[in-house]
Structure formats: structure tokens, C-alpha cells
Tab-separated table of C-alpha atoms in Angstrom:
chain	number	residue	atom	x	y	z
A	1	UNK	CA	114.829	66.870	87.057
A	2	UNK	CA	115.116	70.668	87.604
A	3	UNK	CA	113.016	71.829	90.308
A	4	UNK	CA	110.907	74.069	87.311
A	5	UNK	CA	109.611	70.761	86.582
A	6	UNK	CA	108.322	69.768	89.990
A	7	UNK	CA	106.792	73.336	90.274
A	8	UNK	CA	102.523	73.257	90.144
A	9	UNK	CA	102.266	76.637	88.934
A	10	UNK	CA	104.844	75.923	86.224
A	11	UNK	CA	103.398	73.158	85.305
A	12	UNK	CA	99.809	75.163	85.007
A	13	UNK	CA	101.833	77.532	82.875
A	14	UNK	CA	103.211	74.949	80.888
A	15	UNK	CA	100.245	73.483	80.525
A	16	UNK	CA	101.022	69.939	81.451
A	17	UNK	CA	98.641	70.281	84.669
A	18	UNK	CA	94.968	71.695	84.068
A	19	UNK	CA	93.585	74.303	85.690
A	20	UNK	CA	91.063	76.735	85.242
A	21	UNK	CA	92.359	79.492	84.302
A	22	UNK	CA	90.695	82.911	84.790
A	23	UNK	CA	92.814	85.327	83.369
A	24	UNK	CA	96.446	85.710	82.036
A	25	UNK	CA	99.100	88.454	80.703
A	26	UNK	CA	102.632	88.310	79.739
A	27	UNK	CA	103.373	88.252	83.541
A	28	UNK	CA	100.977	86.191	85.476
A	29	UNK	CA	98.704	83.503	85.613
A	30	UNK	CA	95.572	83.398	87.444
A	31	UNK	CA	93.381	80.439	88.052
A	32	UNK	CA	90.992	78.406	90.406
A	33	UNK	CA	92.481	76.261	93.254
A	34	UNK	CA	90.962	72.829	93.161
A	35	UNK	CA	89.420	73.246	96.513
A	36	UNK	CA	87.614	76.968	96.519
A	37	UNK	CA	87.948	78.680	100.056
A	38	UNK	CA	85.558	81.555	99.533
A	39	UNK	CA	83.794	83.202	96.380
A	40	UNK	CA	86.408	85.012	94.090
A	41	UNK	CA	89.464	82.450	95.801
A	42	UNK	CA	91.944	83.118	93.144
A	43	UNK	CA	95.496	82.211	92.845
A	44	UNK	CA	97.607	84.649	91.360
A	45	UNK	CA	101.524	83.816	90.061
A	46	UNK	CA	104.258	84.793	88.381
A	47	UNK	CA	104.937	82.532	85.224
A	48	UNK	CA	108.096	82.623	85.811
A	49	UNK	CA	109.757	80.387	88.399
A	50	UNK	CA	110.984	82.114	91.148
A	51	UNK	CA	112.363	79.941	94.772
A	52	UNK	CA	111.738	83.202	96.834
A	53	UNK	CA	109.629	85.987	96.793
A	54	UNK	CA	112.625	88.155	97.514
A	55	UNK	CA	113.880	86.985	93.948
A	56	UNK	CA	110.973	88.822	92.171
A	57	UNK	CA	111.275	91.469	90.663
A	58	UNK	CA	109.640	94.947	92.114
A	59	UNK	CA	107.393	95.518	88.325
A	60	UNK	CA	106.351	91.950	88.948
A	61	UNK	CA	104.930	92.643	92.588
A	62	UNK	CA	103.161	96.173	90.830
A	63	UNK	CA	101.563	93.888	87.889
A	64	UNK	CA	100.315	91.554	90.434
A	65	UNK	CA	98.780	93.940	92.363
A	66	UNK	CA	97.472	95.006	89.774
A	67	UNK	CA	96.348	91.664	88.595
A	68	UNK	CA	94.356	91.376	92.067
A	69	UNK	CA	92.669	95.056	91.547
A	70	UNK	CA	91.132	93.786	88.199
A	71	UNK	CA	90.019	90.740	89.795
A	72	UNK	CA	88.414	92.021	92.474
A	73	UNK	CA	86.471	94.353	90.490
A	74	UNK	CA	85.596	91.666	88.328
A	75	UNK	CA	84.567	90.032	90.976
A	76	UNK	CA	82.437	92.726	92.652
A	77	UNK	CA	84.476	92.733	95.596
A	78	UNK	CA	84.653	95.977	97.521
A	79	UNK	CA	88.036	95.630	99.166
A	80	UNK	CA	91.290	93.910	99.285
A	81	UNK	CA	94.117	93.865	102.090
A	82	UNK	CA	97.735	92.605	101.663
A	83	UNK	CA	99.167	91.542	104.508
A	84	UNK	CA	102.737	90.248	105.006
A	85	UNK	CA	103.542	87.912	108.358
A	86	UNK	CA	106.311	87.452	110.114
A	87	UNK	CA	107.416	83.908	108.672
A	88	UNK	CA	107.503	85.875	105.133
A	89	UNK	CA	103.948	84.692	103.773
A	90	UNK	CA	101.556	87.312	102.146
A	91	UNK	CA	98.125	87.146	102.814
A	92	UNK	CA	94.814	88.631	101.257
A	93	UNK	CA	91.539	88.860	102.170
A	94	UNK	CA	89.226	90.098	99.581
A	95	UNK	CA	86.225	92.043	101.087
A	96	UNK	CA	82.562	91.590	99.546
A	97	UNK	CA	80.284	93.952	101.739
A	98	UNK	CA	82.109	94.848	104.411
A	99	UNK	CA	82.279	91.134	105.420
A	100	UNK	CA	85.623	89.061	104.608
A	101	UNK	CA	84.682	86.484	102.812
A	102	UNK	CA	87.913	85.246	101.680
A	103	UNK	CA	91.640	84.569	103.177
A	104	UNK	CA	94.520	83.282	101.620
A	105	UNK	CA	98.337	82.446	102.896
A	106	UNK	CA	100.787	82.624	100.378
């Protein structure tokens, strides 16, 4: 067993798991979590497998971004900060007026 087959989110891709999937491209996937931390919790992934985000590529990381932006205006939300931590994790919090109303560790 590779470890592309133990993967969730290739799974999702694959679509051997369902998930509720909110938007896609030839780059990522975006869908629900099953457990929703906040209004507009997203998950947004590569569809390719990668071990380590210092494996992805840098037009990857600009799509995603990207990715988020249309989200969040889909969403209605009003701002979004990226924040990377020490142990390597990124984390957003999506802003719906002027109040954080979601967080997520990645």
C-alpha cells in the first residue's frame, strides 16, 4: 500500500471517500470537513500528494491563495490572514465583520 492510498484528501480526490465538495480546478480541491468549526470552514488541498509542504510547488501555494480569495468572497467574508507557526503549520482565520469567526491549523 503506497502511502497515496492511505491519504484522506487523495482519497476525496479520488473519489473513493465522500465529501462535499465546494469547489475544484485543475489544482485543488476544496470541500467541507465533517465537523464544521465556524461558518465558511473550508479545507483547501492540493490534488496532488505531497508529504511536505516544502515539496509544493511555489504556483501551487499562488493558486491556493487564490483559491481562499474566491472563497472568501463567496463567502462574504471581509478578511483573511495566513499565518505560519513555528512547528511549520499554516493557519487562517477568515474574518466576517471584523470578528474572527473562523481558525484553522494546517
Amino acid at each position: 500500500m503506497v502511502i497515496q492510498d492511505r491519504c484522506v484528501i487523495c482519497n476525496i480526490v479520488a473519489g473513493k471517500i465522500p465529501a462535499w465538495i465546494v469547489y475544484r480546478d485543475a489544482d485543488v480541491i476544496c470541500f467541507l470537513p465533517k465537523t464544521l468549526e465556524a461558518y465558511g470552514h473550508t479545507l483547501i488541498a492540493p490534488k496532488k500528494h505531497y508529504s511536505d509542504i516544502f515539496l509544493i510547488p511555489e504556483n501551487f501555494l499562488e493558486s491556493a491563495i487564490a483559491t481562499a480569495k474566491k472563497l472568501a468572497i463567496h463567502y462574504c467574508m471581509t478578511k483573511i490572514k495566513f499565518l505560519k507557526n513555528c512547528d511549520g503549520r499554516i493557519r487562517a482565520i477568515a474574518t466576517l465583520d471584523n470578528r474572527d469567526i473562523g481558525v484553522q491549523s494546517y
